[in-house]
Amino acid sequence: MNDDVRNIVLGLVATAISASLGWLARTHLWRRKLRRKQAFFGLPDNSETLLVVNRDAGGPELTVTRQDVFALLELSALIKDCRAHARVVAHDAAQQGFGERTEFCLGGPASNRRMAAHLSSLLPGVRVNTDAEPGPDRGAFQIGGESYRLGKGQSEYVLLARLTMGRDARPVFLFCGQRAITNQAATRYLARHHERLARKYGTGSFVLLLKVVNSQAYGPDVVELVADVTRAARTPLPEPTSADTAA
């Protein structure tokens, strides 16, 4: 073997080694990123998760709005990326505890009994006005001492929460919005920002209040983070006094 042939062979070997090392490094980074995503969502390989769907408030029992269907598609993509499987369950058929499998619960308490139960037991500092009659406070959120009214099409609010009840328990994600389009906005916010949320909160619990701005023009795309309301949402509100009830 002359020098030219040897140099060519050595060059090919060096190129192959470099390519292999690069592939191994990229694979390692991809796997680490996947594991972090799976840990945040509580979705190891081949696990099952629940998608708890609501109904259109005021409509038939099993009617799901167009925006909520889009929200479910956002969540389904996240679940598929984690190599997990989703099972869709109606809000009044999910009669089981939580912690054994990840749950994504969609919709406000007026249209989702499961959400109403979660708010009552997990977020006692949150009250949602579910009055059927139109009024300025219909759909308003009360979180701690603050109130957030619905400004339809202009300024609308949604709670995005990740809650766990123990170190080994799977999380429940809540998307509790004042309107269906805000549920979709919250799922899209989670899809876009889950890496940042995972860096900040790890696998712990959080409750975020989001505001959807001018949805009649921008749809679910323009979302502002109002505040981290975890402490207020998990601190029970005082019971209304007789004077408050009379008023």
PDB file of N, CA and C in Angstrom, residues 152-189:
ATOM      1  N   LYS A 152     -65.786  38.900  26.224  1.00  0.00           N
ATOM      2  CA  LYS A 152     -65.909  37.986  25.085  1.00  0.00           C
ATOM      3  C   LYS A 152     -65.265  38.555  23.823  1.00  0.00           C
ATOM      4  N   GLY A 153     -64.324  37.798  23.281  1.00  0.00           N
ATOM      5  CA  GLY A 153     -63.647  38.190  22.056  1.00  0.00           C
ATOM      6  C   GLY A 153     -62.524  39.171  22.250  1.00  0.00           C
ATOM      7  N   GLN A 154     -62.384  39.731  23.448  1.00  0.00           N
ATOM      8  CA  GLN A 154     -61.372  40.757  23.692  1.00  0.00           C
ATOM      9  C   GLN A 154     -60.357  40.345  24.754  1.00  0.00           C
ATOM     10  N   SER A 155     -60.865  39.999  25.917  1.00  0.00           N
ATOM     11  CA  SER A 155     -59.993  39.655  27.038  1.00  0.00           C
ATOM     12  C   SER A 155     -60.613  38.472  27.777  1.00  0.00           C
ATOM     13  N   GLU A 156     -60.028  37.296  27.569  1.00  0.00           N
ATOM     14  CA  GLU A 156     -60.599  36.056  28.102  1.00  0.00           C
ATOM     15  C   GLU A 156     -59.512  35.284  28.841  1.00  0.00           C
ATOM     16  N   TYR A 157     -59.910  34.586  29.888  1.00  0.00           N
ATOM     17  CA  TYR A 157     -58.930  33.951  30.767  1.00  0.00           C
ATOM     18  C   TYR A 157     -59.069  32.432  30.766  1.00  0.00           C
ATOM     19  N   VAL A 158     -57.944  31.790  31.080  1.00  0.00           N
ATOM     20  CA  VAL A 158     -57.910  30.338  31.159  1.00  0.00           C
ATOM     21  C   VAL A 158     -56.843  29.941  32.170  1.00  0.00           C
ATOM     22  N   LEU A 159     -57.140  28.908  32.945  1.00  0.00           N
ATOM     23  CA  LEU A 159     -56.175  28.349  33.876  1.00  0.00           C
ATOM     24  C   LEU A 159     -55.493  27.143  33.245  1.00  0.00           C
ATOM     25  N   LEU A 160     -54.170  27.151  33.284  1.00  0.00           N
ATOM     26  CA  LEU A 160     -53.374  26.014  32.856  1.00  0.00           C
ATOM     27  C   LEU A 160     -52.656  25.477  34.089  1.00  0.00           C
ATOM     28  N   ALA A 161     -52.930  24.237  34.450  1.00  0.00           N
ATOM     29  CA  ALA A 161     -52.366  23.680  35.685  1.00  0.00           C
ATOM     30  C   ALA A 161     -51.768  22.309  35.436  1.00  0.00           C
ATOM     31  N   ARG A 162     -50.667  22.065  36.142  1.00  0.00           N
ATOM     32  CA  ARG A 162     -50.095  20.717  36.244  1.00  0.00           C
ATOM     33  C   ARG A 162     -50.071  20.369  37.725  1.00  0.00           C
ATOM     34  N   LEU A 163     -50.787  19.321  38.100  1.00  0.00           N
ATOM     35  CA  LEU A 163     -50.950  18.999  39.517  1.00  0.00           C
ATOM     36  C   LEU A 163     -50.599  17.538  39.765  1.00  0.00           C
ATOM     37  N   THR A 164     -49.883  17.289  40.855  1.00  0.00           N
ATOM     38  CA  THR A 164     -49.572  15.932  41.274  1.00  0.00           C
ATOM     39  C   THR A 164     -49.877  15.800  42.757  1.00  0.00           C
ATOM     40  N   MET A 165     -50.126  14.578  43.181  1.00  0.00           N
ATOM     41  CA  MET A 165     -50.450  14.319  44.580  1.00  0.00           C
ATOM     42  C   MET A 165     -49.387  13.480  45.276  1.00  0.00           C
ATOM     43  N   GLY A 166     -48.237  13.314  44.645  1.00  0.00           N
ATOM     44  CA  GLY A 166     -47.165  12.532  45.250  1.00  0.00           C
ATOM     45  C   GLY A 166     -46.022  12.392  44.281  1.00  0.00           C
ATOM     46  N   ARG A 167     -44.889  11.962  44.800  1.00  0.00           N
ATOM     47  CA  ARG A 167     -43.685  11.900  43.981  1.00  0.00           C
ATOM     48  C   ARG A 167     -43.830  10.943  42.806  1.00  0.00           C
ATOM     49  N   ASP A 168     -44.456   9.799  43.025  1.00  0.00           N
ATOM     50  CA  ASP A 168     -44.580   8.789  41.978  1.00  0.00           C
ATOM     51  C   ASP A 168     -45.913   8.850  41.244  1.00  0.00           C
ATOM     52  N   ALA A 169     -46.752   9.801  41.611  1.00  0.00           N
ATOM     53  CA  ALA A 169     -48.069   9.897  40.971  1.00  0.00           C
ATOM     54  C   ALA A 169     -47.946  10.584  39.615  1.00  0.00           C
ATOM     55  N   ARG A 170     -48.740  10.148  38.683  1.00  0.00           N
ATOM     56  CA  ARG A 170     -48.792  10.797  37.374  1.00  0.00           C
ATOM     57  C   ARG A 170     -49.572  12.113  37.500  1.00  0.00           C
ATOM     58  N   PRO A 171     -49.221  13.105  36.680  1.00  0.00           N
ATOM     59  CA  PRO A 171     -49.869  14.411  36.816  1.00  0.00           C
ATOM     60  C   PRO A 171     -51.237  14.468  36.149  1.00  0.00           C
ATOM     61  N   VAL A 172     -52.023  15.435  36.585  1.00  0.00           N
ATOM     62  CA  VAL A 172     -53.248  15.810  35.880  1.00  0.00           C
ATOM     63  C   VAL A 172     -53.057  17.229  35.377  1.00  0.00           C
ATOM     64  N   PHE A 173     -53.332  17.438  34.100  1.00  0.00           N
ATOM     65  CA  PHE A 173     -53.246  18.754  33.482  1.00  0.00           C
ATOM     66  C   PHE A 173     -54.655  19.293  33.298  1.00  0.00           C
ATOM     67  N   LEU A 174     -54.869  20.516  33.756  1.00  0.00           N
ATOM     68  CA  LEU A 174     -56.179  21.160  33.639  1.00  0.00           C
ATOM     69  C   LEU A 174     -56.095  22.320  32.654  1.00  0.00           C
ATOM     70  N   PHE A 175     -57.101  22.394  31.790  1.00  0.00           N
ATOM     71  CA  PHE A 175     -57.255  23.504  30.856  1.00  0.00           C
ATOM     72  C   PHE A 175     -58.653  24.057  31.080  1.00  0.00           C
ATOM     73  N   CYS A 176     -58.766  24.973  32.022  1.00  0.00           N
ATOM     74  CA  CYS A 176     -60.059  25.477  32.471  1.00  0.00           C
ATOM     75  C   CYS A 176     -60.246  26.890  31.951  1.00  0.00           C
ATOM     76  N   GLY A 177     -60.988  27.028  30.863  1.00  0.00           N
ATOM     77  CA  GLY A 177     -61.137  28.320  30.218  1.00  0.00           C
ATOM     78  C   GLY A 177     -62.535  28.888  30.332  1.00  0.00           C
ATOM     79  N   GLN A 178     -62.633  30.180  30.115  1.00  0.00           N
ATOM     80  CA  GLN A 178     -63.927  30.850  30.128  1.00  0.00           C
ATOM     81  C   GLN A 178     -64.725  30.583  28.861  1.00  0.00           C
ATOM     82  N   ARG A 179     -64.020  30.240  27.771  1.00  0.00           N
ATOM     83  CA  ARG A 179     -64.662  29.866  26.509  1.00  0.00           C
ATOM     84  C   ARG A 179     -63.847  28.753  25.872  1.00  0.00           C
ATOM     85  N   ALA A 180     -64.447  28.077  24.903  1.00  0.00           N
ATOM     86  CA  ALA A 180     -63.764  26.958  24.259  1.00  0.00           C
ATOM     87  C   ALA A 180     -62.466  27.396  23.597  1.00  0.00           C
ATOM     88  N   ILE A 181     -62.451  28.591  23.013  1.00  0.00           N
ATOM     89  CA  ILE A 181     -61.238  29.035  22.320  1.00  0.00           C
ATOM     90  C   ILE A 181     -60.090  29.245  23.291  1.00  0.00           C
ATOM     91  N   THR A 182     -60.402  29.537  24.563  1.00  0.00           N
ATOM     92  CA  THR A 182     -59.333  29.698  25.547  1.00  0.00           C
ATOM     93  C   THR A 182     -58.756  28.341  25.949  1.00  0.00           C
ATOM     94  N   ASN A 183     -59.569  27.293  25.916  1.00  0.00           N
ATOM     95  CA  ASN A 183     -59.035  25.943  26.152  1.00  0.00           C
ATOM     96  C   ASN A 183     -58.008  25.597  25.079  1.00  0.00           C
ATOM     97  N   GLN A 184     -58.347  25.897  23.833  1.00  0.00           N
ATOM     98  CA  GLN A 184     -57.416  25.639  22.731  1.00  0.00           C
ATOM     99  C   GLN A 184     -56.152  26.478  22.898  1.00  0.00           C
ATOM    100  N   ALA A 185     -56.310  27.735  23.322  1.00  0.00           N
ATOM    101  CA  ALA A 185     -55.144  28.598  23.527  1.00  0.00           C
ATOM    102  C   ALA A 185     -54.220  28.038  24.594  1.00  0.00           C
ATOM    103  N   ALA A 186     -54.788  27.473  25.666  1.00  0.00           N
ATOM    104  CA  ALA A 186     -53.967  26.915  26.747  1.00  0.00           C
ATOM    105  C   ALA A 186     -53.212  25.672  26.293  1.00  0.00           C
ATOM    106  N   THR A 187     -53.851  24.798  25.509  1.00  0.00           N
ATOM    107  CA  THR A 187     -53.148  23.617  25.016  1.00  0.00           C
ATOM    108  C   THR A 187     -52.034  24.020  24.061  1.00  0.00           C
ATOM    109  N   ARG A 188     -52.273  25.028  23.249  1.00  0.00           N
ATOM    110  CA  ARG A 188     -51.228  25.498  22.329  1.00  0.00           C
ATOM    111  C   ARG A 188     -50.081  26.137  23.103  1.00  0.00           C
ATOM    112  N   TYR A 189     -50.404  26.857  24.166  1.00  0.00           N
ATOM    113  CA  TYR A 189     -49.365  27.463  25.011  1.00  0.00           C
ATOM    114  C   TYR A 189     -48.500  26.358  25.640  1.00  0.00           C
TER     115      TYR A 189
END
